[in-house]
Amino acid sequence: MGVRKRETADARKEANKSIAFAKLNNCPTSPRKMRLVVDLVRGQKVERALNILRFSQKEASRKLEKLLLSAINNWQQKNEDGNIEEAALFIKEIRVDGGTMLKRLRPAPQGRAHRIRKRSNHVTIVLGSSNNTQSN
């Protein structure tokens, strides 16, 4: 590996230390129901978001809370010497996309059939650090 390539790789690695992400694929909840919960925590600080999810009545909030804890843990793995309180982590980006759909048939009157679509979704959380510990 050349010197210039190594320097750019190290710079990219240092820039990515301030962010961490986690993904939840094929969660068996419709994207519309998941977005109701996601909109509550978008842009919030991590501590506040965890409190909102913990006391929410929605079933999707349990899965989202577990995903947020996973993203926090991923940030800690990247920054062993970092402190979560000092880093002031917040939810930089959170995205819900439609996943695979299970298609089923339900009997309908007069010999017809209605299609039932059992939807799933993909959720991606990106955490950012508002406290920039690196100085140029």
Short mmCIF file of N, CA and C in Angstrom, two decimals:
data_model
loop_
_atom_site.label_atom_id
_atom_site.label_comp_id
_atom_site.label_asym_id
_atom_site.label_seq_id
_atom_site.Cartn_x
_atom_site.Cartn_y
_atom_site.Cartn_z
N MET A 1 0.85 -1.18 0.00
CA MET A 1 0.00 0.00 0.00
C MET A 1 0.89 1.23 0.00
N GLY A 2 0.56 2.18 -0.87
CA GLY A 2 1.34 3.40 -0.97
C GLY A 2 1.09 4.33 0.20
N VAL A 3 1.99 5.28 0.35
CA VAL A 3 1.92 6.21 1.47
C VAL A 3 0.66 7.08 1.38
N ARG A 4 0.41 7.59 0.18
CA ARG A 4 -0.75 8.48 0.01
C ARG A 4 -2.06 7.72 0.26
N LYS A 5 -2.12 6.49 -0.22
CA LYS A 5 -3.32 5.68 -0.02
C LYS A 5 -3.53 5.37 1.47
N ARG A 6 -2.44 5.09 2.19
CA ARG A 6 -2.53 4.81 3.61
C ARG A 6 -2.98 6.05 4.37
N GLU A 7 -2.46 7.23 4.00
CA GLU A 7 -2.85 8.46 4.67
C GLU A 7 -4.33 8.77 4.47
N THR A 8 -4.84 8.58 3.26
CA THR A 8 -6.26 8.84 3.03
C THR A 8 -7.13 7.82 3.75
N ALA A 9 -6.67 6.56 3.82
CA ALA A 9 -7.42 5.54 4.56
C ALA A 9 -7.48 5.87 6.04
N ASP A 10 -6.35 6.33 6.60
CA ASP A 10 -6.32 6.71 8.02
C ASP A 10 -7.21 7.93 8.28
N ALA A 11 -7.22 8.88 7.35
CA ALA A 11 -8.06 10.07 7.52
C ALA A 11 -9.54 9.69 7.46
N ARG A 12 -9.88 8.77 6.55
CA ARG A 12 -11.27 8.32 6.44
C ARG A 12 -11.68 7.57 7.70
N LYS A 13 -10.76 6.77 8.25
CA LYS A 13 -11.06 6.01 9.46
C LYS A 13 -11.29 6.95 10.64
N GLU A 14 -10.50 8.00 10.75
CA GLU A 14 -10.67 8.98 11.84
C GLU A 14 -11.98 9.74 11.69
N ALA A 15 -12.37 10.05 10.45
CA ALA A 15 -13.63 10.77 10.23
C ALA A 15 -14.82 9.88 10.58
N ASN A 16 -14.71 8.58 10.33
CA ASN A 16 -15.81 7.66 10.62
C ASN A 16 -15.89 7.26 12.08
N LYS A 17 -14.91 7.66 12.89
CA LYS A 17 -14.96 7.32 14.32
C LYS A 17 -16.09 8.05 15.04
N SER A 18 -16.50 9.20 14.50
CA SER A 18 -17.53 9.97 15.19
C SER A 18 -18.94 9.46 14.88
N ILE A 19 -19.08 8.56 13.88
CA ILE A 19 -20.41 8.04 13.57
C ILE A 19 -20.42 6.52 13.76
N ALA A 20 -21.61 6.00 14.04
CA ALA A 20 -21.80 4.55 14.16
C ALA A 20 -23.20 4.25 13.66
N PHE A 21 -23.39 3.06 13.13
CA PHE A 21 -24.72 2.73 12.63
C PHE A 21 -25.09 1.30 12.98
N ALA A 22 -26.38 1.03 12.89
CA ALA A 22 -26.91 -0.32 13.10
C ALA A 22 -28.10 -0.51 12.18
N LYS A 23 -28.29 -1.75 11.73
CA LYS A 23 -29.38 -2.06 10.81
C LYS A 23 -30.25 -3.16 11.37
N LEU A 24 -31.53 -3.06 11.10
CA LEU A 24 -32.49 -4.11 11.43
C LEU A 24 -33.20 -4.47 10.14
N ASN A 25 -32.98 -5.69 9.65
CA ASN A 25 -33.55 -6.11 8.38
C ASN A 25 -34.72 -7.05 8.60
N ASN A 26 -35.70 -6.95 7.72
CA ASN A 26 -36.87 -7.82 7.71
C ASN A 26 -37.59 -7.88 9.06
N CYS A 27 -37.83 -6.73 9.63
CA CYS A 27 -38.60 -6.65 10.87
C CYS A 27 -40.07 -6.83 10.52
N PRO A 28 -40.77 -7.80 11.13
CA PRO A 28 -42.14 -8.11 10.69
C PRO A 28 -43.19 -7.12 11.19
N THR A 29 -42.99 -5.84 10.87
CA THR A 29 -43.93 -4.78 11.18
C THR A 29 -44.09 -3.96 9.92
N SER A 30 -45.25 -3.42 9.68
CA SER A 30 -45.40 -2.62 8.47
C SER A 30 -44.58 -1.33 8.59
N PRO A 31 -44.03 -0.85 7.48
CA PRO A 31 -43.22 0.36 7.55
C PRO A 31 -43.99 1.57 8.08
N ARG A 32 -45.27 1.63 7.79
CA ARG A 32 -46.08 2.76 8.24
C ARG A 32 -46.16 2.81 9.76
N LYS A 33 -46.32 1.65 10.40
CA LYS A 33 -46.38 1.61 11.86
C LYS A 33 -45.02 1.93 12.48
N MET A 34 -43.95 1.47 11.83
CA MET A 34 -42.60 1.74 12.34
C MET A 34 -42.26 3.22 12.22
N ARG A 35 -42.71 3.87 11.14
CA ARG A 35 -42.40 5.29 10.95
C ARG A 35 -43.06 6.17 12.00
N LEU A 36 -44.20 5.73 12.54
CA LEU A 36 -44.84 6.50 13.62
C LEU A 36 -43.92 6.61 14.82
N VAL A 37 -43.21 5.54 15.14
CA VAL A 37 -42.30 5.54 16.29
C VAL A 37 -41.00 6.24 15.93
N VAL A 38 -40.52 6.02 14.72
CA VAL A 38 -39.25 6.61 14.28
C VAL A 38 -39.32 8.13 14.30
N ASP A 39 -40.47 8.68 13.91
CA ASP A 39 -40.61 10.14 13.88
C ASP A 39 -40.53 10.76 15.27
N LEU A 40 -40.80 9.96 16.31
CA LEU A 40 -40.71 10.49 17.68
C LEU A 40 -39.26 10.73 18.10
N VAL A 41 -38.32 9.92 17.59
CA VAL A 41 -36.95 9.98 18.08
C VAL A 41 -35.96 10.58 17.08
N ARG A 42 -36.41 10.93 15.89
CA ARG A 42 -35.49 11.46 14.87
C ARG A 42 -34.87 12.77 15.34
N GLY A 43 -33.53 12.84 15.33
CA GLY A 43 -32.81 14.04 15.72
C GLY A 43 -32.62 14.23 17.21
N GLN A 44 -33.12 13.33 18.03
CA GLN A 44 -33.03 13.47 19.49
C GLN A 44 -31.66 13.00 19.99
N LYS A 45 -31.31 13.46 21.18
CA LYS A 45 -30.13 12.92 21.86
C LYS A 45 -30.42 11.48 22.27
N VAL A 46 -29.36 10.68 22.40
CA VAL A 46 -29.52 9.24 22.63
C VAL A 46 -30.25 8.95 23.95
N GLU A 47 -29.92 9.66 25.01
CA GLU A 47 -30.55 9.41 26.31
C GLU A 47 -32.04 9.70 26.24
N ARG A 48 -32.39 10.81 25.61
CA ARG A 48 -33.81 11.18 25.48
C ARG A 48 -34.55 10.18 24.60
N ALA A 49 -33.92 9.75 23.52
CA ALA A 49 -34.54 8.78 22.61
C ALA A 49 -34.80 7.46 23.32
N LEU A 50 -33.85 7.02 24.14
CA LEU A 50 -34.06 5.77 24.89
C LEU A 50 -35.23 5.89 25.86
N ASN A 51 -35.37 7.05 26.50
CA ASN A 51 -36.50 7.25 27.42
C ASN A 51 -37.83 7.26 26.67
N ILE A 52 -37.85 7.90 25.51
CA ILE A 52 -39.09 7.94 24.71
C ILE A 52 -39.48 6.53 24.30
N LEU A 53 -38.50 5.74 23.84
CA LEU A 53 -38.81 4.39 23.37
C LEU A 53 -39.20 3.47 24.53
N ARG A 54 -38.57 3.66 25.68
CA ARG A 54 -38.84 2.78 26.81
C ARG A 54 -40.28 2.95 27.31
N PHE A 55 -40.81 4.17 27.25
CA PHE A 55 -42.14 4.42 27.79
C PHE A 55 -43.22 4.51 26.73
N SER A 56 -42.89 4.19 25.50
CA SER A 56 -43.89 4.18 24.44
C SER A 56 -44.69 2.88 24.49
N GLN A 57 -45.96 2.95 24.14
CA GLN A 57 -46.84 1.78 24.19
C GLN A 57 -46.76 0.94 22.92
N LYS A 58 -46.18 1.47 21.86
CA LYS A 58 -46.15 0.77 20.57
C LYS A 58 -45.22 -0.43 20.63
N GLU A 59 -45.58 -1.48 19.89
CA GLU A 59 -44.74 -2.68 19.86
C GLU A 59 -43.44 -2.41 19.10
N ALA A 60 -43.50 -1.53 18.10
CA ALA A 60 -42.32 -1.21 17.31
C ALA A 60 -41.24 -0.53 18.15
N SER A 61 -41.64 0.12 19.24
CA SER A 61 -40.66 0.83 20.06
C SER A 61 -39.71 -0.13 20.76
N ARG A 62 -40.15 -1.34 21.07
CA ARG A 62 -39.27 -2.33 21.72
C ARG A 62 -38.13 -2.72 20.76
N LYS A 63 -38.48 -2.97 19.51
CA LYS A 63 -37.48 -3.36 18.52
C LYS A 63 -36.53 -2.20 18.22
N LEU A 64 -37.08 -1.00 18.18
CA LEU A 64 -36.27 0.18 17.90
C LEU A 64 -35.33 0.49 19.06
N GLU A 65 -35.79 0.25 20.29
CA GLU A 65 -34.93 0.47 21.46
C GLU A 65 -33.73 -0.48 21.43
N LYS A 66 -33.99 -1.73 21.08
CA LYS A 66 -32.92 -2.71 21.00
C LYS A 66 -31.92 -2.34 19.90
N LEU A 67 -32.42 -1.82 18.79
CA LEU A 67 -31.56 -1.40 17.69
C LEU A 67 -30.71 -0.20 18.08
N LEU A 68 -31.30 0.74 18.81
CA LEU A 68 -30.56 1.92 19.27
C LEU A 68 -29.46 1.52 20.25
N LEU A 69 -29.75 0.58 21.14
CA LEU A 69 -28.71 0.08 22.06
C LEU A 69 -27.57 -0.59 21.28
N SER A 70 -27.91 -1.28 20.20
CA SER A 70 -26.89 -1.90 19.36
C SER A 70 -26.01 -0.85 18.69
N ALA A 71 -26.62 0.24 18.22
CA ALA A 71 -25.85 1.32 17.59
C ALA A 71 -24.92 1.99 18.60
N ILE A 72 -25.40 2.16 19.84
CA ILE A 72 -24.56 2.75 20.89
C ILE A 72 -23.37 1.84 21.18
N ASN A 73 -23.64 0.54 21.23
CA ASN A 73 -22.57 -0.43 21.47
C ASN A 73 -21.56 -0.42 20.32
N ASN A 74 -22.04 -0.26 19.08
CA ASN A 74 -21.13 -0.17 17.93
C ASN A 74 -20.24 1.06 18.04
N TRP A 75 -20.80 2.18 18.53
CA TRP A 75 -19.99 3.39 18.72
C TRP A 75 -18.92 3.16 19.78
N GLN A 76 -19.29 2.44 20.85
CA GLN A 76 -18.32 2.15 21.90
C GLN A 76 -17.20 1.25 21.40
N GLN A 77 -17.52 0.32 20.51
CA GLN A 77 -16.48 -0.55 19.95
C GLN A 77 -15.47 0.25 19.13
N LYS A 78 -15.95 1.28 18.42
CA LYS A 78 -15.06 2.12 17.62
C LYS A 78 -14.20 3.02 18.50
N ASN A 79 -14.79 3.52 19.59
CA ASN A 79 -14.11 4.49 20.45
C ASN A 79 -13.96 3.89 21.85
N GLU A 80 -12.95 3.07 22.05
CA GLU A 80 -12.76 2.44 23.36
C GLU A 80 -12.48 3.47 24.44
N ASP A 81 -11.71 4.51 24.10
CA ASP A 81 -11.35 5.51 25.10
C ASP A 81 -12.40 6.62 25.23
N GLY A 82 -13.42 6.63 24.36
CA GLY A 82 -14.44 7.68 24.39
C GLY A 82 -15.48 7.45 25.46
N ASN A 83 -16.10 8.54 25.89
CA ASN A 83 -17.16 8.50 26.89
C ASN A 83 -18.46 8.95 26.21
N ILE A 84 -19.55 8.23 26.45
CA ILE A 84 -20.81 8.54 25.77
C ILE A 84 -21.34 9.91 26.19
N GLU A 85 -21.24 10.25 27.49
CA GLU A 85 -21.76 11.52 27.96
C GLU A 85 -20.98 12.69 27.35
N GLU A 86 -19.65 12.54 27.26
CA GLU A 86 -18.84 13.61 26.69
C GLU A 86 -19.03 13.73 25.19
N ALA A 87 -19.30 12.61 24.52
CA ALA A 87 -19.46 12.64 23.07
C ALA A 87 -20.77 13.27 22.65
N ALA A 88 -21.76 13.29 23.51
CA ALA A 88 -23.09 13.86 23.22
C ALA A 88 -23.66 13.25 21.95
N LEU A 89 -23.87 11.94 21.99
CA LEU A 89 -24.40 11.23 20.83
C LEU A 89 -25.84 11.63 20.55
N PHE A 90 -26.18 11.72 19.27
CA PHE A 90 -27.55 11.98 18.87
C PHE A 90 -27.86 11.16 17.62
N ILE A 91 -29.13 11.04 17.32
CA ILE A 91 -29.55 10.27 16.15
C ILE A 91 -29.43 11.17 14.93
N LYS A 92 -28.39 10.92 14.17
CA LYS A 92 -28.10 11.75 13.01
C LYS A 92 -29.05 11.45 11.86
N GLU A 93 -29.29 10.16 11.66
CA GLU A 93 -30.18 9.75 10.58
C GLU A 93 -30.87 8.46 10.99
N ILE A 94 -32.14 8.36 10.69
CA ILE A 94 -32.88 7.12 10.94
C ILE A 94 -33.84 6.95 9.77
N ARG A 95 -33.81 5.76 9.19
CA ARG A 95 -34.52 5.54 7.93
C ARG A 95 -35.30 4.23 8.01
N VAL A 96 -36.52 4.23 7.52
CA VAL A 96 -37.34 3.02 7.46
C VAL A 96 -37.68 2.77 5.99
N ASP A 97 -37.28 1.62 5.50
CA ASP A 97 -37.56 1.23 4.12
C ASP A 97 -38.42 -0.03 4.13
N GLY A 98 -39.18 -0.20 3.09
CA GLY A 98 -40.01 -1.40 2.98
C GLY A 98 -39.15 -2.63 2.74
N GLY A 99 -39.53 -3.73 3.34
CA GLY A 99 -38.78 -4.98 3.18
C GLY A 99 -39.56 -5.96 2.33
N THR A 100 -39.29 -7.23 2.53
CA THR A 100 -39.98 -8.25 1.75
C THR A 100 -41.43 -8.35 2.21
N MET A 101 -42.27 -8.81 1.31
CA MET A 101 -43.69 -8.90 1.59
C MET A 101 -44.14 -10.35 1.42
N LEU A 102 -44.76 -10.90 2.44
CA LEU A 102 -45.34 -12.24 2.33
C LEU A 102 -46.75 -12.09 1.79
N LYS A 103 -47.06 -12.80 0.72
CA LYS A 103 -48.38 -12.67 0.10
C LYS A 103 -49.19 -13.91 0.41
N ARG A 104 -50.36 -13.69 0.97
CA ARG A 104 -51.25 -14.78 1.36
C ARG A 104 -52.62 -14.54 0.75
N LEU A 105 -53.41 -15.60 0.65
CA LEU A 105 -54.76 -15.48 0.12
C LEU A 105 -55.77 -15.77 1.22
N ARG A 106 -56.83 -14.98 1.26
CA ARG A 106 -57.90 -15.18 2.23
C ARG A 106 -59.19 -15.43 1.45
N PRO A 107 -59.95 -16.42 1.82
CA PRO A 107 -61.20 -16.69 1.12
C PRO A 107 -62.16 -15.51 1.23
N ALA A 108 -62.84 -15.23 0.12
CA ALA A 108 -63.82 -14.14 0.06
C ALA A 108 -65.15 -14.73 -0.42
N PRO A 109 -66.22 -13.99 -0.28
CA PRO A 109 -67.52 -14.52 -0.70
C PRO A 109 -67.59 -14.85 -2.19
N GLN A 110 -68.47 -15.76 -2.53
CA GLN A 110 -68.77 -16.16 -3.90
C GLN A 110 -67.55 -16.73 -4.62
N GLY A 111 -66.73 -17.48 -3.90
CA GLY A 111 -65.62 -18.19 -4.53
C GLY A 111 -64.42 -17.35 -4.89
N ARG A 112 -64.41 -16.10 -4.51
CA ARG A 112 -63.27 -15.24 -4.82
C ARG A 112 -62.22 -15.35 -3.72
N ALA A 113 -61.08 -14.67 -3.94
CA ALA A 113 -60.01 -14.65 -2.94
C ALA A 113 -59.45 -13.24 -2.86
N HIS A 114 -59.16 -12.81 -1.66
CA HIS A 114 -58.52 -11.51 -1.46
C HIS A 114 -57.07 -11.74 -1.05
N ARG A 115 -56.20 -10.90 -1.57
CA ARG A 115 -54.78 -11.02 -1.25
C ARG A 115 -54.46 -10.28 0.04
N ILE A 116 -53.75 -10.93 0.93
CA ILE A 116 -53.27 -10.33 2.18
C ILE A 116 -51.77 -10.11 2.01
N ARG A 117 -51.31 -8.89 2.26
CA ARG A 117 -49.88 -8.59 2.17
C ARG A 117 -49.33 -8.38 3.57
N LYS A 118 -48.47 -9.29 4.01
CA LYS A 118 -47.83 -9.16 5.32
C LYS A 118 -46.50 -8.45 5.11
N ARG A 119 -46.47 -7.20 5.51
CA ARG A 119 -45.32 -6.35 5.20
C ARG A 119 -44.23 -6.47 6.25
N SER A 120 -43.01 -6.16 5.83
CA SER A 120 -41.88 -6.06 6.75
C SER A 120 -41.08 -4.82 6.38
N ASN A 121 -40.11 -4.46 7.20
CA ASN A 121 -39.35 -3.25 6.91
C ASN A 121 -37.88 -3.41 7.29
N HIS A 122 -37.08 -2.48 6.81
CA HIS A 122 -35.66 -2.38 7.15
C HIS A 122 -35.46 -1.03 7.84
N VAL A 123 -34.81 -1.03 9.00
CA VAL A 123 -34.55 0.20 9.73
C VAL A 123 -33.05 0.40 9.83
N THR A 124 -32.58 1.62 9.55
CA THR A 124 -31.16 1.96 9.67
C THR A 124 -31.03 3.17 10.58
N ILE A 125 -30.18 3.05 11.59
CA ILE A 125 -29.91 4.16 12.52
C ILE A 125 -28.45 4.57 12.37
N VAL A 126 -28.22 5.87 12.22
CA VAL A 126 -26.87 6.43 12.19
C VAL A 126 -26.74 7.39 13.35
N LEU A 127 -25.77 7.13 14.23
CA LEU A 127 -25.52 8.01 15.38
C LEU A 127 -24.36 8.94 15.04
N GLY A 128 -24.50 10.18 15.45
CA GLY A 128 -23.43 11.15 15.26
C GLY A 128 -23.01 11.72 16.60
N SER A 129 -21.80 12.21 16.63
CA SER A 129 -21.28 12.82 17.84
C SER A 129 -21.23 14.33 17.63
N SER A 130 -21.95 15.07 18.46
CA SER A 130 -21.98 16.54 18.29
C SER A 130 -20.74 17.18 18.89
N ASN A 131 -20.03 16.48 19.75
CA ASN A 131 -18.81 17.01 20.36
C ASN A 131 -17.63 16.56 19.53
N ASN A 132 -17.00 17.49 18.82
CA ASN A 132 -15.84 17.12 17.99
C ASN A 132 -14.58 17.15 18.84
N THR A 133 -14.09 15.96 19.19
CA THR A 133 -12.89 15.88 20.03
C THR A 133 -11.62 16.06 19.21
N GLN A 134 -11.70 15.84 17.89
CA GLN A 134 -10.52 16.02 17.05
C GLN A 134 -10.41 17.48 16.66
N SER A 135 -9.22 18.03 16.78
CA SER A 135 -8.97 19.40 16.36
C SER A 135 -7.83 19.40 15.36
N ASN A 136 -7.93 20.31 14.37
CA ASN A 136 -6.91 20.33 13.31
C ASN A 136 -5.76 21.20 13.70
#
